[in-house]
XYZ file of C-alpha atoms in Angstrom:
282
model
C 2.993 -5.983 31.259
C -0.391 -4.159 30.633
C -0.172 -0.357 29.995
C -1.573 1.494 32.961
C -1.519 4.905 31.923
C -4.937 6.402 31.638
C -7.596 6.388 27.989
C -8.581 9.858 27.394
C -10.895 10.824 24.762
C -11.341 14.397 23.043
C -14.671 15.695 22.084
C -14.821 17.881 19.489
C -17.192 19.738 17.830
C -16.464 21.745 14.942
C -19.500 22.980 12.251
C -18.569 24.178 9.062
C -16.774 23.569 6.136
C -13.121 21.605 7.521
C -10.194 23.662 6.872
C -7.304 22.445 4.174
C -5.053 21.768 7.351
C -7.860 19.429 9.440
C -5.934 16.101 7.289
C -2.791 17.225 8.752
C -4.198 17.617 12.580
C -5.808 14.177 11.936
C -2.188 12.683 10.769
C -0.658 13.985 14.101
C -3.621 12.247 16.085
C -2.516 8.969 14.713
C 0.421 7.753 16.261
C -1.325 8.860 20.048
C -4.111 6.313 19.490
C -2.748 4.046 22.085
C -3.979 6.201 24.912
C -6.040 8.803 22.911
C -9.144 9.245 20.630
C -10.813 12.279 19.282
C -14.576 12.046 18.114
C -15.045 15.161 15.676
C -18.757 16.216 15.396
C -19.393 17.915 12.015
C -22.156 18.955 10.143
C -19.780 18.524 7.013
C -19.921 14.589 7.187
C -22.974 12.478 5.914
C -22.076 8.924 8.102
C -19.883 7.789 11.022
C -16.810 6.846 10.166
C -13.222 5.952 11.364
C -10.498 8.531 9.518
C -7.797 6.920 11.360
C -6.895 4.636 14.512
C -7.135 7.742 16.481
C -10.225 9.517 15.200
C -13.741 8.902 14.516
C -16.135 11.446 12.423
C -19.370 11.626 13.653
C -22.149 13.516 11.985
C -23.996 15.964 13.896
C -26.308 19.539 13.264
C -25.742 22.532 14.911
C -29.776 22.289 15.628
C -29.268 18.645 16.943
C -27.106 19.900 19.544
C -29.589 22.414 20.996
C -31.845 19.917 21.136
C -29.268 17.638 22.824
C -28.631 20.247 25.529
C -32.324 21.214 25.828
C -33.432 17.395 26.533
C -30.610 15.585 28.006
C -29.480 19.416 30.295
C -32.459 21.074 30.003
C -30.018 24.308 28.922
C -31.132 26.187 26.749
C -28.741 27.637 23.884
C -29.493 31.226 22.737
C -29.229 30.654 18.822
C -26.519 30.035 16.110
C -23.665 31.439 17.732
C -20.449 29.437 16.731
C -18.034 31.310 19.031
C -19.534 30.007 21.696
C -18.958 26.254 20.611
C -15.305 26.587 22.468
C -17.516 26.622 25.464
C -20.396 24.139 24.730
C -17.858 21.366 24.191
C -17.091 21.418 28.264
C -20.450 19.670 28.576
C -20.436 17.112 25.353
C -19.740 14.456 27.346
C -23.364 14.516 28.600
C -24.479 15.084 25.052
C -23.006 11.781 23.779
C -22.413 9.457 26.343
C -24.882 7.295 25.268
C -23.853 7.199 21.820
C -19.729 6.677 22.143
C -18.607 4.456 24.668
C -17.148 7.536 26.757
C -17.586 6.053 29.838
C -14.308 3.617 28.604
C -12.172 6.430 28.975
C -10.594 8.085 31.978
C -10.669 11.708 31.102
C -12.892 13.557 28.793
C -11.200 16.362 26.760
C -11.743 19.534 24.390
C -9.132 20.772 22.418
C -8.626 22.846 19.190
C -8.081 21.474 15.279
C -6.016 24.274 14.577
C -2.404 22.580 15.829
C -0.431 19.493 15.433
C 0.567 17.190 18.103
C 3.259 15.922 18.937
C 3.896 12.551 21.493
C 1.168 13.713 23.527
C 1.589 10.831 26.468
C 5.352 11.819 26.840
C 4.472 15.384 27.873
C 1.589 14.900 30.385
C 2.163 14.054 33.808
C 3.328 10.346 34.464
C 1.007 10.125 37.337
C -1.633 11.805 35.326
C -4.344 9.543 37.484
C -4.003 11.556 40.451
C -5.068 14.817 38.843
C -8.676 16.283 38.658
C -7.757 18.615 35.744
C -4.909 18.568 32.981
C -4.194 21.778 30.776
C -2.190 23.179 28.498
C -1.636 26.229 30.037
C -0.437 27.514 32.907
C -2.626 27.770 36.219
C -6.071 27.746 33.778
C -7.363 25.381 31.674
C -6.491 25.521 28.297
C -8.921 25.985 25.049
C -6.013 24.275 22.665
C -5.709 20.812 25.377
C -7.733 20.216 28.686
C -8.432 16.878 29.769
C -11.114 16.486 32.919
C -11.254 13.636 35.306
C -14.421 11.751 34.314
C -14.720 10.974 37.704
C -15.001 14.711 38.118
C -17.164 15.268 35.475
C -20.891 14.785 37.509
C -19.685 18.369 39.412
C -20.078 20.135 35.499
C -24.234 20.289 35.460
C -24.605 21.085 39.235
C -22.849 24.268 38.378
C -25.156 26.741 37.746
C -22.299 29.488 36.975
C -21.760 26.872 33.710
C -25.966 26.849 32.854
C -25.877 30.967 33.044
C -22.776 31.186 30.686
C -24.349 28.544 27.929
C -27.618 29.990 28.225
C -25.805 33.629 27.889
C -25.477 34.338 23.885
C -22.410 36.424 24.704
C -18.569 34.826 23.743
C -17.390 34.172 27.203
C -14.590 31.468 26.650
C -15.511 30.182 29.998
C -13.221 27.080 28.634
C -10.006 28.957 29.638
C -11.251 30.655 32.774
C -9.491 29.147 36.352
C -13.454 29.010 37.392
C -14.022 26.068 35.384
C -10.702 24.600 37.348
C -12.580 25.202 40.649
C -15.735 23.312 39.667
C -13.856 20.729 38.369
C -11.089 19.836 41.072
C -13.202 20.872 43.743
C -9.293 20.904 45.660
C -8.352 18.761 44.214
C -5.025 18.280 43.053
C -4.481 19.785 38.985
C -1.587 20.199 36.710
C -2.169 23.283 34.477
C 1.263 23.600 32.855
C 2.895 25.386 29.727
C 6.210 23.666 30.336
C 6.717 20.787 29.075
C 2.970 20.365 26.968
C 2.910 23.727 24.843
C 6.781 24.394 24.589
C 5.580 27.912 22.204
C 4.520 28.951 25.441
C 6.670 28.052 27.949
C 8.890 31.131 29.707
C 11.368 32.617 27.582
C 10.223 31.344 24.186
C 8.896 34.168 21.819
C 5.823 32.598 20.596
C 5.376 35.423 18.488
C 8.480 34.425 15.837
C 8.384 30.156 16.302
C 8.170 27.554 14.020
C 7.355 23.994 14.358
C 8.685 20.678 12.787
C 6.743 17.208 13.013
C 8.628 14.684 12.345
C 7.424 10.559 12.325
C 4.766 11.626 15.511
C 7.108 14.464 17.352
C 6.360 18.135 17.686
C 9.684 20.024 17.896
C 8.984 24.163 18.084
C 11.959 26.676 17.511
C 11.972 30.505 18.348
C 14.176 33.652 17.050
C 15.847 33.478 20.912
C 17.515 29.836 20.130
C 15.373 28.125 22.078
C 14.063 24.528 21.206
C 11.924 21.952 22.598
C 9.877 19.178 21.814
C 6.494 19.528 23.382
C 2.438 17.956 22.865
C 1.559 20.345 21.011
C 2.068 23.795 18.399
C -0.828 26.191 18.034
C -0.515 28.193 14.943
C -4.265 29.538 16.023
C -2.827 33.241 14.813
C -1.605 32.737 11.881
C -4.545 30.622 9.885
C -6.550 33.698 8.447
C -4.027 35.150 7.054
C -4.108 35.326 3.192
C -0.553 34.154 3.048
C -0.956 31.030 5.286
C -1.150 28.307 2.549
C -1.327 24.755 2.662
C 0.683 22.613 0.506
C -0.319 20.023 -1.858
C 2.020 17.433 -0.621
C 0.527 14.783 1.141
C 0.110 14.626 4.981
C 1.470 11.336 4.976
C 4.871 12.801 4.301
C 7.062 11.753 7.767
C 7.740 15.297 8.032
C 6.280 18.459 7.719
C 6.979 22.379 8.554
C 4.476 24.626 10.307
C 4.585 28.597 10.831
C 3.462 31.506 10.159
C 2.736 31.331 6.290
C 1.564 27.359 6.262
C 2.217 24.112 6.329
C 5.143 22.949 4.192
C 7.043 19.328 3.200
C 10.506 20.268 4.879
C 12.071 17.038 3.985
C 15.178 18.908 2.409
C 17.359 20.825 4.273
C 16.780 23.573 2.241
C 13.471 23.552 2.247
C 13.766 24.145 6.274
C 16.226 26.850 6.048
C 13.906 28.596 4.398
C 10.988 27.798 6.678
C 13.224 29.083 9.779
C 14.316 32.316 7.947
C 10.744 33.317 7.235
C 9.580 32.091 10.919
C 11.861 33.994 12.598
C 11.770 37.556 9.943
């Protein structure tokens, strides 16, 4: 029998040099490319190209996409101002339709490249069809994992609330605001959940002292409380600028892999992960 569950593709722009841990984010793509696919825009990359089954690089300037908004929106972005990417990615879809084959796909996405996921179909909603809006988060979209409707998706550059926030060179992360929900759904229905997509999260973990294990395509996160639970996806957003947060030289393609608050480690030995799970949880 033919799988029914919806095709959902992430756009996602990113300009600058790619950080040491983008190979391992691509790795976790992989094994979801049955029902997802992220297209990376980078100014970093010189040709299109496939990295994986699950994700396609994509050149693209920072000046092209003014441009693109200017012509195709006519928005007009105020300058270089790369915190406010998180929130010109809501309307990529618009940008590139006519360049990926986006209208293939049931819901259009943003998400971030600084987390590993984990079985990401296994952790949405199994009736994920009859929702306007999926998130990470609870009751708000989510900057790490939304996924739009793209039969939703015409409501986006009616909006003049979204115009006046690109057009506004202030960081407004209008990407996580429950405003964005409301133009979207319309009243639609919308699952906006922690529990079970971004177990770190979720009610009575302490997100502050986790760790997270992938293992062969799973995301399993731990906390100093006990708690455990496999989940979508593990954000380790605070921890990457630290001087400390290293990324090993073993190769992504290992089956398994630690991630907290230091880096990215081969935990293949068991004590190898003791060690991860003492420092997590110090």
């Amino acid at each position: 029998m033919p799988d029914k569950k919806p095709k959902s593709a992430f756009l996602v722009p990113f300009f600058g040099e790619l950080p040491p841990y983008f190979r391992f984010w691509a790795k976790s793509c992989e094994p979801n490319h049955d029902h997802f696919h992220w297209f990376v825009y980078s100014d970093h990359v010189t040709r299109r190209y496939d990295l994986n089954r699950a994700v396609t690089m994509i050149p693209y300037q920072f000046d092209e996409m003014i441009s693109d908004f200017r012509k195709l929106l006519g928005i007009k972005i105020p300058g270089h101002y790369l915190r406010n990417v998180c929130d010109y990615r809501i309307m990529f879809y618009f940008l590139r339709r006519g360049r990926e084959p986006l209208d293939e796909y049931d819901f259009i996405g943003y998400t971030d490249i600084d987390l590993i996921y984990g079985k990401l179909i296994e952790h949405l909603p199994s009736d994920m069809g009859r929702y306007a809006l999926v998130s990470g988060d609870d009751g708000k979209p989510c900057g790490p994992l939304t996924l739009m409707a793209r039969s939703r998706m015409d409501r986006l550059p009616d909006s003049d609330e979204i115009t006046a926030i690109l057009e506004d060179p202030r960081h407004r992360t209008f990407n996580e605001s429950p405003d964005l929900t409301n133009i979207v759904a319309g009243g639609k229905a919308v699952f906006c959940r922690t529990d079970p997509v971004q177990p770190a999260r979720t009610a009575g973990f302490d997100y502050r002292r986790s760790f997270a294990v992938w293992n062969d395509g799973a995301v399993t996160v731990w906390d100093i409380r006990g708690n455990r639970k496999e989940g979508g996806f593990y954000h380790f957003s605070r921890y990457k600028r630290r001087r400390r947060f290293r990324v090993g030289e073993h190769s992504e393609e290992n089956g398994q892999w630690g991630i907290y608050k230091y880096g990215i480690i081969d935990i293949r030995s068991k004590t190898t992960f003791h060690r991860l799970k003492l420092a997590s949880l110090l």
